[in-house]
Coordinates of C-alpha atoms in Angstrom, one line a residue:
I120 CA -0.1 0.0 0.2
P121 CA 1.2 3.2 -1.0
V122 CA 2.2 5.4 2.0
P123 CA 1.9 8.9 1.6
D124 CA 5.4 11.1 1.7
E125 CA 4.7 13.2 4.8
D126 CA 3.7 9.6 6.7
R127 CA 7.1 7.9 5.6
P128 CA 9.9 8.2 8.2
A129 CA 13.1 9.9 7.6
R130 CA 15.5 7.8 5.5
K131 CA 19.2 7.8 7.1
S132 CA 21.4 9.6 4.7
F133 CA 25.0 8.0 3.9
R134 CA 26.1 11.2 2.1
P135 CA 29.0 13.1 3.2
A136 CA 28.3 16.1 5.5
A137 CA 29.6 18.5 2.9
A138 CA 27.2 17.2 0.2
P139 CA 24.1 19.4 1.1
A140 CA 25.9 22.5 0.9
E141 CA 26.8 21.9 -3.0
A142 CA 23.2 22.6 -4.0
P143 CA 23.1 26.0 -3.4
K144 CA 26.5 26.6 -5.2
K145 CA 25.3 24.7 -8.4
A146 CA 22.3 27.1 -8.2
A147 CA 24.2 30.1 -7.8
T148 CA 26.6 29.5 -11.0
P149 CA 23.9 30.0 -13.5
R150 CA 22.5 33.2 -11.8
A151 CA 26.0 34.6 -12.2
K152 CA 26.3 33.5 -16.0
E153 CA 22.9 35.1 -16.6
G154 CA 24.3 38.5 -15.6
G155 CA 22.6 39.0 -12.3
D156 CA 25.4 41.5 -11.0
R157 CA 27.8 43.1 -13.3
R158 CA 30.0 44.2 -10.4
R159 CA 30.8 40.8 -9.4
S160 CA 31.4 39.0 -12.6
G161 CA 35.1 40.1 -12.6
K162 CA 34.9 41.4 -16.0
L163 CA 35.3 45.0 -17.5
T164 CA 33.5 45.1 -21.0
I165 CA 33.2 48.0 -23.5
E166 CA 29.3 47.9 -22.9
Q167 CA 29.8 48.4 -19.3
L168 CA 32.2 51.4 -20.1
T169 CA 29.9 52.9 -22.3
G170 CA 26.9 52.5 -19.9
G171 CA 24.8 50.4 -22.1
E172 CA 23.8 47.8 -19.6
G173 CA 22.5 50.8 -17.1
G174 CA 22.8 50.9 -13.7
R175 CA 26.1 52.0 -11.4
T176 CA 29.3 50.7 -13.0
R177 CA 32.6 50.2 -11.3
S178 CA 35.8 52.1 -12.3
L179 CA 38.9 49.9 -13.4
A180 CA 40.7 51.4 -10.4
A181 CA 38.2 50.2 -8.0
M182 CA 38.3 46.8 -9.3
R183 CA 41.9 46.9 -9.2
R184 CA 41.7 47.9 -5.5
R185 CA 39.2 45.3 -4.9
Q186 CA 41.5 42.5 -6.4
E187 CA 44.3 43.7 -4.5
R188 CA 42.2 43.6 -1.2
A189 CA 41.3 39.7 -2.2
K190 CA 45.0 39.0 -2.8
S191 CA 46.1 40.6 0.6
K192 CA 43.3 38.4 2.6
M193 CA 44.5 35.6 0.7
A194 CA 48.0 36.1 1.5
G195 CA 47.1 36.7 5.2
G196 CA 44.8 39.2 5.7
G197 CA 47.1 41.8 7.3
E198 CA 48.2 44.9 5.7
R199 CA 52.0 45.1 3.9
E200 CA 54.6 46.4 5.8
R201 CA 55.4 49.8 5.1
V202 CA 58.7 50.2 3.0
V203 CA 60.8 53.1 4.1
R204 CA 62.6 54.6 1.2
D205 CA 65.4 56.8 0.4
V206 CA 64.0 59.6 -1.2
R207 CA 66.3 62.2 -3.5
I208 CA 64.9 65.7 -3.3
P209 CA 66.1 68.2 -6.0
D210 CA 65.9 72.2 -5.7
V211 CA 62.4 71.7 -7.5
I212 CA 60.1 69.0 -8.1
T213 CA 56.6 68.3 -9.0
V214 CA 54.0 66.6 -6.6
Q215 CA 53.6 64.0 -9.1
E216 CA 57.3 62.9 -9.6
L217 CA 57.7 63.3 -5.7
A218 CA 54.8 60.8 -5.4
N219 CA 56.2 58.4 -7.5
R220 CA 59.5 58.7 -5.9
M221 CA 58.2 57.6 -2.5
A222 CA 55.6 55.2 -4.3
E223 CA 52.5 57.1 -2.8
R224 CA 49.6 57.7 -4.5
G225 CA 49.6 61.2 -5.8
A226 CA 46.4 62.0 -4.2
D227 CA 47.6 61.4 -0.8
V228 CA 50.4 63.5 -1.1
V229 CA 48.0 66.2 -2.1
K230 CA 46.2 65.5 1.1
A231 CA 49.2 66.0 3.1
L232 CA 50.0 69.1 1.6
M233 CA 46.5 70.3 2.2
K234 CA 47.1 69.6 6.0
M235 CA 50.4 71.6 6.0
G236 CA 48.3 74.2 4.5
V237 CA 49.7 74.0 1.0
M238 CA 47.0 74.2 -1.9
A239 CA 49.0 72.4 -4.9
T240 CA 47.7 70.5 -8.0
I241 CA 49.2 67.0 -8.9
N242 CA 51.6 68.9 -11.5
E243 CA 52.7 71.8 -9.6
S244 CA 56.3 72.3 -8.6
L245 CA 57.3 72.3 -4.9
D246 CA 60.7 73.4 -3.5
A247 CA 63.1 71.2 -1.7
D248 CA 62.1 72.6 1.8
T249 CA 58.4 71.8 1.5
A250 CA 59.2 68.4 -0.4
Q251 CA 61.3 67.4 2.5
L252 CA 58.5 67.8 4.9
V253 CA 56.1 65.8 2.9
V254 CA 58.9 63.0 2.7
E255 CA 59.0 62.9 6.6
E256 CA 55.2 62.8 6.8
F257 CA 55.3 59.7 4.9
G258 CA 58.1 58.3 7.3
H259 CA 60.8 58.2 4.5
K260 CA 64.5 59.3 4.6
F261 CA 65.3 62.3 2.4
I262 CA 68.6 62.9 0.6
R263 CA 68.9 66.7 -0.6
V264 CA 70.7 66.9 -4.2
S265 CA 71.4 69.9 -6.5
E266 CA 69.8 69.7 -9.9
S267 CA 73.5 70.0 -11.2
D268 CA 74.3 66.9 -10.0
V269 CA 73.2 65.4 -13.1
E270 CA 76.2 66.4 -14.7
N271 CA 78.5 64.4 -12.1
V272 CA 78.2 61.3 -14.4
I273 CA 80.7 63.4 -16.8
V274 CA 84.2 62.1 -16.1
T275 CA 86.4 65.7 -15.3
D276 CA 89.1 63.5 -13.3
Q277 CA 92.7 64.3 -13.9
D278 CA 94.7 61.9 -16.1
D279 CA 97.6 60.1 -14.5
E280 CA 101.2 61.0 -16.0
G281 CA 101.5 57.4 -16.8
A282 CA 98.4 57.5 -19.1
L283 CA 99.4 60.6 -21.3
L284 CA 100.5 60.5 -24.6
P285 CA 102.1 63.0 -26.9
R286 CA 99.4 65.0 -29.1
A287 CA 99.5 67.0 -32.1
P288 CA 99.4 70.9 -31.5
V289 CA 96.4 72.9 -32.3
V290 CA 97.2 76.1 -34.3
T291 CA 94.8 79.0 -35.1
V292 CA 96.0 81.0 -37.8
M293 CA 94.9 84.7 -37.5
G294 CA 95.7 88.2 -38.7
H295 CA 94.4 91.2 -41.2
V296 CA 92.0 90.0 -44.1
D297 CA 94.3 91.1 -46.8
H298 CA 97.4 89.6 -45.2
G299 CA 97.4 86.2 -47.2
K300 CA 95.8 84.2 -44.4
T301 CA 94.0 82.1 -46.7
S302 CA 96.8 81.8 -49.1
L303 CA 99.3 80.7 -46.2
L304 CA 96.7 78.5 -45.3
D305 CA 96.3 76.8 -48.9
A306 CA 99.9 76.7 -49.1
L307 CA 100.5 74.8 -46.1
R308 CA 97.9 72.2 -47.2
K309 CA 99.7 71.8 -50.7
T310 CA 103.1 71.1 -48.8
A311 CA 101.5 68.2 -46.9
V312 CA 100.2 66.4 -50.2
A313 CA 102.5 63.8 -51.7
S314 CA 103.8 64.6 -55.3
G315 CA 102.1 61.5 -56.4
E316 CA 98.7 62.6 -55.5
A317 CA 96.4 64.5 -58.0
G318 CA 93.9 67.2 -57.1
G319 CA 95.5 68.3 -53.6
I320 CA 93.1 68.4 -50.6
T321 CA 89.6 69.0 -50.8
Q322 CA 88.7 70.9 -47.7
H323 CA 85.7 69.5 -46.1
I324 CA 85.7 70.7 -42.8
G325 CA 87.0 74.0 -40.8
A326 CA 90.0 72.0 -39.6
Y327 CA 92.5 69.8 -40.9
Q328 CA 96.1 67.9 -40.0
V329 CA 99.3 68.0 -42.1
T330 CA 102.1 65.9 -41.5
A331 CA 105.8 67.5 -41.2
E332 CA 108.7 65.8 -42.9
N333 CA 109.6 64.2 -39.4
G334 CA 106.1 62.7 -39.2
A335 CA 105.0 64.9 -36.9
K336 CA 101.3 66.0 -37.4
I337 CA 100.0 69.5 -36.7
T338 CA 96.3 70.5 -36.5
F339 CA 95.3 73.9 -38.2
L340 CA 91.9 75.7 -37.3
D341 CA 90.5 77.6 -40.3
T342 CA 88.1 79.8 -38.6
P343 CA 86.4 82.5 -39.7
G344 CA 88.6 85.4 -38.2
H345 CA 89.0 86.0 -34.3
A346 CA 85.2 86.7 -34.0
A347 CA 84.7 82.3 -33.7
F348 CA 87.9 82.1 -31.9
T349 CA 86.6 84.6 -28.8
S350 CA 83.1 82.9 -29.4
M351 CA 84.6 79.8 -28.3
R352 CA 86.9 81.1 -25.4
S353 CA 83.7 82.9 -24.2
R354 CA 82.0 79.5 -23.6
G355 CA 85.1 78.0 -22.0
A356 CA 86.6 75.9 -24.7
K357 CA 90.4 76.5 -24.7
V358 CA 90.9 74.9 -28.1
T359 CA 94.1 76.7 -29.4
D360 CA 97.6 75.9 -28.2
I361 CA 99.7 78.3 -30.3
V362 CA 98.3 81.1 -32.6
V363 CA 100.2 82.0 -36.0
L364 CA 99.9 86.0 -36.5
V365 CA 100.1 86.6 -39.9
V366 CA 101.4 90.3 -40.8
A367 CA 102.0 91.4 -44.8
A368 CA 105.7 92.6 -45.0
D369 CA 104.4 95.6 -47.3
D370 CA 101.4 96.6 -44.9
S371 CA 102.9 96.1 -41.5
V372 CA 100.6 96.1 -38.6
M373 CA 96.8 97.2 -39.4
P374 CA 93.8 97.7 -37.2
Q375 CA 92.6 94.2 -37.5
T376 CA 96.4 92.9 -36.7
I377 CA 96.1 94.7 -33.5
E378 CA 92.8 93.3 -32.6
A379 CA 94.0 89.6 -33.3
I380 CA 96.9 90.1 -31.1
N381 CA 94.4 91.3 -28.2
H382 CA 92.4 88.3 -28.6
A383 CA 95.3 86.1 -28.5
K384 CA 97.0 87.9 -25.4
A385 CA 93.6 87.4 -23.9
A386 CA 93.3 83.7 -24.4
G387 CA 96.6 83.2 -23.1
A388 CA 98.3 81.2 -26.4
P389 CA 101.8 81.7 -27.4
M390 CA 102.3 83.3 -30.6
I391 CA 104.3 82.8 -33.9
V392 CA 104.6 86.1 -36.1
A393 CA 104.3 84.8 -39.7
I394 CA 105.6 87.8 -41.9
N395 CA 104.0 86.9 -45.1
K396 CA 104.7 88.6 -48.7
C397 CA 108.5 88.6 -48.5
D398 CA 108.7 88.0 -52.1
K399 CA 107.3 91.4 -52.9
P400 CA 109.9 94.0 -54.1
T401 CA 108.3 96.6 -51.4
A402 CA 108.4 94.0 -48.7
N403 CA 110.0 95.5 -45.1
P404 CA 109.8 92.8 -42.5
D405 CA 112.2 94.8 -39.9
K406 CA 109.6 97.8 -40.1
V407 CA 107.0 94.7 -39.3
R408 CA 108.9 93.8 -36.1
Q409 CA 109.5 97.3 -35.0
N410 CA 105.7 98.5 -35.2
L411 CA 105.2 95.0 -33.2
L412 CA 106.9 96.5 -30.4
Q413 CA 104.4 99.0 -30.1
H414 CA 101.9 96.7 -29.1
E415 CA 104.1 94.5 -26.7
V416 CA 105.1 91.7 -29.5
F417 CA 108.9 91.3 -28.9
V418 CA 110.1 88.9 -31.7
E419 CA 113.3 87.1 -31.4
K420 CA 115.3 89.0 -33.8
L421 CA 114.7 92.0 -31.5
G422 CA 115.8 89.9 -28.2
G423 CA 112.1 88.9 -27.7
D424 CA 111.0 85.4 -26.9
V425 CA 108.3 85.5 -29.7
L426 CA 109.4 83.3 -32.9
D427 CA 109.2 85.2 -36.4
V428 CA 109.6 83.7 -39.5
E429 CA 109.6 85.4 -43.3
V430 CA 107.3 83.6 -45.3
S431 CA 105.8 83.8 -48.9
A432 CA 102.7 82.1 -49.7
L433 CA 103.3 82.5 -53.3
T434 CA 106.7 81.0 -53.8
G435 CA 106.5 78.8 -50.7
K436 CA 109.3 80.3 -49.1
G437 CA 110.0 79.9 -45.5
L438 CA 106.9 77.4 -45.2
D439 CA 109.2 74.9 -43.7
A440 CA 110.5 76.9 -41.3
L441 CA 107.4 77.9 -40.2
I442 CA 105.8 74.4 -39.6
D443 CA 109.5 73.9 -37.8
A444 CA 108.7 76.6 -35.3
I445 CA 105.4 75.4 -34.7
A446 CA 106.8 72.3 -33.9
L447 CA 109.6 73.7 -31.5
Q448 CA 106.9 75.6 -29.6
A449 CA 104.8 72.7 -29.3
E450 CA 107.7 70.8 -28.0
L451 CA 108.1 73.5 -25.2
L452 CA 104.5 73.0 -24.5
D453 CA 105.1 69.5 -24.0
L454 CA 101.5 69.0 -25.3
K455 CA 100.1 65.5 -24.0
A456 CA 96.4 63.8 -23.9
N457 CA 95.2 60.2 -22.6
P458 CA 93.6 58.2 -25.5
D459 CA 92.1 55.5 -23.5
R460 CA 89.2 57.5 -21.5
P461 CA 85.6 58.7 -22.6
A462 CA 86.0 61.3 -25.2
E463 CA 86.3 65.0 -24.7
G464 CA 86.1 67.6 -27.2
A465 CA 85.0 71.4 -28.5
V466 CA 82.8 72.1 -31.4
I467 CA 85.0 74.2 -33.7
E468 CA 81.6 74.9 -36.1
A469 CA 78.2 73.4 -36.7
K470 CA 75.3 73.4 -39.4
L471 CA 72.1 72.1 -40.3
D472 CA 72.2 69.8 -43.4
V473 CA 69.3 69.1 -45.5
G474 CA 70.2 65.7 -46.2
R475 CA 72.3 64.7 -43.4
G476 CA 70.6 66.7 -40.2
P477 CA 72.8 68.6 -37.8
I478 CA 76.4 68.1 -38.1
A479 CA 79.1 69.5 -36.0
T480 CA 82.9 69.8 -36.6
V481 CA 84.5 68.6 -33.1
L482 CA 88.3 69.0 -32.2
V483 CA 88.9 65.9 -30.1
Q484 CA 90.9 67.1 -26.9
R485 CA 90.9 64.0 -24.5
G486 CA 89.9 60.3 -25.1
T487 CA 88.9 58.7 -28.3
L488 CA 85.4 59.2 -30.1
K489 CA 84.1 56.4 -31.5
P490 CA 80.8 55.4 -33.9
G491 CA 77.9 54.3 -31.5
D492 CA 79.5 56.6 -28.5
I493 CA 76.5 58.7 -26.9
F494 CA 77.3 61.8 -25.7
V495 CA 76.1 65.5 -24.8
V496 CA 77.3 68.6 -26.3
G497 CA 75.9 71.9 -25.1
E498 CA 72.1 71.9 -24.8
Q499 CA 72.0 68.8 -27.4
W500 CA 72.9 65.5 -27.1
G501 CA 73.1 62.7 -29.6
K502 CA 74.8 59.0 -30.5
V503 CA 77.7 58.9 -33.0
R504 CA 76.4 57.6 -36.4
A505 CA 79.5 58.4 -38.2
L506 CA 82.9 60.0 -38.1
I507 CA 84.4 62.0 -41.2
D508 CA 87.9 63.4 -41.4
D509 CA 89.2 66.6 -43.4
T510 CA 89.5 64.5 -46.4
G511 CA 85.7 63.7 -46.5
A512 CA 86.8 59.6 -45.4
R513 CA 84.7 57.9 -42.6
V514 CA 87.0 57.0 -39.9
K515 CA 86.5 54.6 -37.2
A516 CA 88.1 56.6 -34.6
A517 CA 89.3 59.8 -33.8
G518 CA 91.7 60.4 -30.9
P519 CA 93.6 63.5 -29.3
S520 CA 93.9 66.8 -31.3
A521 CA 91.8 65.0 -34.2
P522 CA 89.6 67.1 -36.2
V523 CA 86.2 65.3 -37.5
E524 CA 82.7 65.7 -38.3
V525 CA 80.1 64.2 -36.2
L526 CA 76.3 62.9 -37.2
G527 CA 73.8 62.0 -35.2
L528 CA 73.1 64.9 -33.0
N529 CA 69.4 65.8 -31.9
G530 CA 70.1 69.8 -32.2
T531 CA 72.4 72.0 -33.6
P532 CA 75.0 73.0 -31.0
E533 CA 77.1 76.3 -30.9
A534 CA 80.5 76.7 -31.7
G535 CA 82.6 76.5 -28.4
D536 CA 80.5 74.1 -26.6
V537 CA 82.0 71.2 -25.0
L538 CA 81.3 67.5 -25.9
N539 CA 81.5 64.5 -23.5
V540 CA 80.8 61.0 -23.8
V541 CA 78.5 59.7 -21.4
E542 CA 77.2 56.0 -20.1
D543 CA 73.5 55.9 -21.7
E544 CA 70.9 57.7 -23.7
A545 CA 68.8 58.5 -20.3
K546 CA 71.8 60.4 -18.8
A547 CA 72.8 62.4 -22.0
R548 CA 68.9 63.3 -22.0
E549 CA 68.7 64.4 -18.6
I550 CA 71.8 66.3 -18.8
A551 CA 70.7 68.0 -22.0
D552 CA 67.4 69.2 -20.6
Y553 CA 68.9 70.3 -17.3
R554 CA 71.3 72.7 -19.5
Q555 CA 68.3 74.0 -21.6
R556 CA 66.3 74.9 -18.7
K557 CA 69.2 76.6 -17.1
A558 CA 69.8 78.6 -20.3
R559 CA 66.5 79.7 -20.3
E560 CA 66.7 80.8 -16.9
T561 CA 69.9 82.8 -17.8
Q562 CA 68.2 84.3 -20.8
A563 CA 65.5 85.6 -18.8
A564 CA 67.7 87.1 -16.1
Q565 CA 68.6 90.3 -17.6
G566 CA 71.7 92.4 -17.0
S567 CA 73.9 89.8 -16.3
R568 CA 76.9 91.3 -17.7
T569 CA 79.3 93.6 -15.8
T570 CA 78.0 97.3 -16.1
L571 CA 80.1 100.3 -14.4
D572 CA 77.0 100.4 -12.0
Q573 CA 77.5 96.8 -10.8
L574 CA 81.2 97.6 -10.5
L575 CA 80.5 100.7 -8.3
A576 CA 77.8 98.5 -6.2
Q577 CA 80.8 96.1 -5.7
A578 CA 83.0 98.7 -4.7
K579 CA 80.6 99.9 -2.1
A580 CA 79.9 96.6 -1.0
G581 CA 83.8 96.0 -0.4
G582 CA 83.6 93.5 -3.1
P583 CA 86.5 91.7 -5.0
V584 CA 86.7 94.4 -7.9
K585 CA 90.3 93.7 -8.9
E586 CA 90.3 94.6 -12.4
L587 CA 88.0 96.7 -14.4
P588 CA 88.1 95.6 -18.1
I589 CA 87.3 98.0 -21.2
V590 CA 86.7 97.3 -24.8
L591 CA 87.2 101.1 -26.4
K592 CA 86.3 102.1 -30.1
A593 CA 87.0 105.8 -31.2
D594 CA 86.5 107.8 -34.5
V595 CA 90.3 108.5 -34.9
Q596 CA 93.4 106.8 -33.7
G597 CA 94.7 109.9 -31.9
S598 CA 91.4 109.8 -29.6
A599 CA 91.9 106.1 -28.8
E600 CA 95.6 106.4 -28.0
A601 CA 94.8 109.4 -25.9
I602 CA 91.8 107.7 -24.1
S603 CA 93.6 104.4 -23.7
Q604 CA 96.3 106.1 -22.0
A605 CA 94.3 108.0 -19.8
L606 CA 92.4 104.8 -18.4
E607 CA 95.3 103.0 -18.0
K608 CA 96.4 105.7 -15.6
I609 CA 93.0 105.0 -13.3
G610 CA 93.8 103.1 -10.3
N611 CA 95.1 101.9 -6.9
E612 CA 96.2 99.2 -4.6
E613 CA 93.0 97.5 -4.9
V614 CA 91.3 98.3 -8.6
R615 CA 93.3 98.9 -12.0
V616 CA 91.7 99.6 -15.6
R617 CA 92.7 97.4 -18.3
V618 CA 91.8 98.5 -21.9
L619 CA 91.7 94.9 -23.5
H620 CA 91.2 96.4 -27.0
S621 CA 90.9 100.1 -28.6
G622 CA 90.5 100.4 -32.1
V623 CA 89.2 102.9 -34.8
G624 CA 85.8 102.7 -36.3
A625 CA 82.3 101.7 -35.7
I626 CA 81.5 98.7 -32.7
T627 CA 81.3 95.7 -34.3
E628 CA 80.4 92.4 -33.4
S629 CA 83.8 90.9 -33.1
D630 CA 84.2 93.8 -30.2
V631 CA 81.0 92.2 -28.7
Q632 CA 82.3 89.0 -28.5
L633 CA 85.4 90.0 -27.0
A634 CA 83.4 92.3 -24.5
D635 CA 81.1 89.0 -23.9
A636 CA 84.1 86.7 -23.3
S637 CA 86.0 89.0 -20.9
N638 CA 82.8 90.2 -19.0
A639 CA 83.7 94.0 -20.1
P640 CA 81.8 96.9 -21.3
I641 CA 82.2 98.8 -24.3
I642 CA 82.9 102.5 -24.8
G643 CA 82.5 104.1 -28.0
F644 CA 83.6 107.6 -28.5
N645 CA 82.1 109.3 -31.4
V646 CA 81.5 105.9 -33.1
R647 CA 77.8 103.9 -33.0
A648 CA 77.5 100.0 -33.0
N649 CA 76.2 98.7 -36.4
A650 CA 72.9 96.7 -36.6
Q651 CA 74.5 93.4 -36.1
A652 CA 76.8 94.6 -33.0
R653 CA 73.6 96.3 -31.2
E654 CA 71.6 93.0 -31.7
S655 CA 74.5 90.9 -30.6
A656 CA 74.8 93.1 -27.3
N657 CA 71.1 92.9 -26.5
Q658 CA 71.1 89.0 -26.9
K659 CA 74.5 88.6 -24.8
G660 CA 73.7 91.6 -22.2
V661 CA 76.9 93.2 -23.1
E662 CA 76.8 97.3 -21.8
I663 CA 77.7 99.5 -24.5
R664 CA 78.2 103.5 -23.4
Y665 CA 78.8 106.3 -26.3
Y666 CA 80.6 109.6 -25.5
S667 CA 81.7 112.4 -27.2
I668 CA 83.7 114.6 -24.7
I669 CA 87.0 112.6 -23.3
Y670 CA 86.6 113.9 -19.9
N671 CA 83.5 112.2 -19.2
V672 CA 85.1 108.9 -20.5
V673 CA 87.5 109.4 -17.6
D674 CA 85.3 110.5 -15.2
D675 CA 82.9 107.7 -15.4
V676 CA 85.7 105.3 -15.6
T677 CA 87.3 106.8 -12.7
A678 CA 84.2 107.0 -10.5
A679 CA 83.6 103.3 -11.1
A680 CA 87.1 102.3 -10.1
S681 CA 86.9 104.3 -7.0
G682 CA 83.2 103.1 -6.0
M683 CA 81.9 106.9 -6.3
L684 CA 79.8 106.7 -9.6
S685 CA 77.2 109.6 -9.6
A686 CA 73.9 109.1 -11.1
E687 CA 74.4 108.9 -14.9
I688 CA 72.4 110.8 -17.9
K689 CA 71.5 107.7 -20.3
E690 CA 70.4 108.4 -23.7
T691 CA 67.6 106.7 -25.1
F692 CA 67.8 105.6 -29.0
I693 CA 64.5 105.7 -30.3
G694 CA 65.1 104.8 -33.9
Y695 CA 67.5 104.9 -37.0
A696 CA 66.9 106.6 -40.3
K697 CA 69.0 106.3 -43.7
I698 CA 69.4 109.7 -45.8
L699 CA 68.1 109.0 -49.2
Q700 CA 68.4 112.1 -51.2
V701 CA 69.4 116.0 -49.8
F702 CA 68.1 118.7 -51.5
K703 CA 67.3 122.6 -50.9
V704 CA 64.1 124.4 -49.9
T705 CA 63.5 128.0 -50.0
G706 CA 63.6 129.6 -46.4
A707 CA 64.7 126.3 -45.0
G708 CA 68.1 125.6 -46.5
K709 CA 69.2 121.9 -47.2
V710 CA 66.5 119.3 -46.1
A711 CA 67.4 115.5 -45.8
G712 CA 65.0 113.2 -47.2
C713 CA 65.1 110.0 -44.9
I714 CA 63.5 106.6 -44.4
V715 CA 63.3 104.9 -40.8
T716 CA 64.9 102.2 -40.8
E717 CA 64.3 101.0 -37.2
G718 CA 62.0 102.5 -34.3
V719 CA 60.5 105.8 -34.8
A720 CA 61.6 109.7 -35.4
R721 CA 60.0 112.2 -33.6
R722 CA 59.5 115.7 -33.5
H723 CA 62.2 118.0 -31.0
A724 CA 64.3 114.7 -30.8
G725 CA 68.0 115.1 -30.7
V726 CA 69.8 113.8 -33.9
R727 CA 73.3 112.6 -34.5
L728 CA 74.5 112.2 -38.0
L729 CA 76.6 109.3 -38.6
R730 CA 78.9 108.3 -41.7
D731 CA 80.4 105.0 -41.7
N732 CA 79.1 104.7 -37.9
V733 CA 81.4 107.6 -37.1
V734 CA 79.5 110.7 -35.7
I735 CA 79.9 113.8 -38.1
H736 CA 77.0 116.3 -36.6
E737 CA 75.0 116.5 -33.7
G738 CA 72.1 118.5 -33.2

């Protein structure tokens, strides 16, 4: 007889105790698959991101935090132990970068700053003191570093004497443009070509090497005059060992010759005088030697210590003697360098080639430069793709005193920038970025050059004013000599005035280069600076003062030297105009028809009339 279910006795179960718990698990699985709760599904779909399924969605960051909490519970349930880190703090650091270095959340760092009363966003910069307080707040250790420490990776150690090997001398040829400098360079190049070779040497770069008869090598720099020479010196690159001063025997000492002498003296390089054009019937080498005495250049034939050689670039006379004189001077200098170290060199010139990109002509000074080396040069960096010598051939390495073209830069450097090989690309980028920032800061800070007012302030404050350098340009030679003599008499036990260069004519870009390199103001007596010089002076912050009375020059410089400079009267130039035509008007006399080339022209403004940048009238 069938018994109803409710009347049957309960049957004893022989299943394991865990069996009844499996039924709800099996029932829960299909519900999850049917999409009951998206937040617990563990997947982030496109539909959820776009909000297509409707309802509240959880962010990816929230889901990751949930997963991290689940992992920590599986690992043991407790919070992970805080790691104390050494945090390097530079002079300035952003909030985000500080958070990254501490391995903390950016939002937590912002909250900590708010508690300190500092309202800052994640991208704002903090000074070192504030950053230090934040690091201490989070329980980490701080290490204060300077931003300039990024350059510490550059190897600047002095080499051991045992590692030094003889190197070729680096010679710069300077002189007046019409005295045969280029002809002498060409003649020296031709003497280095074997008789069997055809076509001579093709000059590819602004520097080249010649080999003397005894096998010794000499590196010549073919720079465009002394302007580039001084520009390199102003950036701290001492590239020249010896200066060859070319003076024409039939023309003697000229203004640019004097300028070259002053540049060579300022650089502290030994000088060799090459008296050129000795094949001409009007040549008078003894007159050249006598004229050089007036500029404190004492040649050997007159009992001095400056080597002098009579040469002729046209006939080849004396060229061997000139090379011997250079070799002798180099032997006295005992020039040595270590080729087995990271390369270091100076940029002679740089250009942007359409097909090959930025190219720099580099004179290697220490170490050996090879393809594949990573380097930083000035505000640029790069990796050596190729090295090309002065004959246009690719070379596998360039040692000390070797001039080469370097390919592989990310930008065009400036003449005089120093090239240093570093370990890796990251360090090169970091150094280049730091230098670019410093350059922007320097450019923003105006008036960085020495002015007479700054010298006054230093004198009143008891600052170390030992020497006041001056660059002087005048309208006539007599005025230049008179002012130079008057200025050099100024001085006392603590201060003396030194006229670096005095010349005749307009203030040129070369004068600005010399003043920039020597941190000196320029004084113009009845002369003005040309447009290029004015622009260069504004860029470099070089002070130019104009005078028309000698006593005012002497008084101002005396006051600056003694620390009693009175308030100055400054002239403000509002414009420049060019006279196109002069015509007569009845009742008014002569009238100049002008076109304004710079600035503005206003009524009742003072006017100076210049011819070849020399003042001929004031009104």
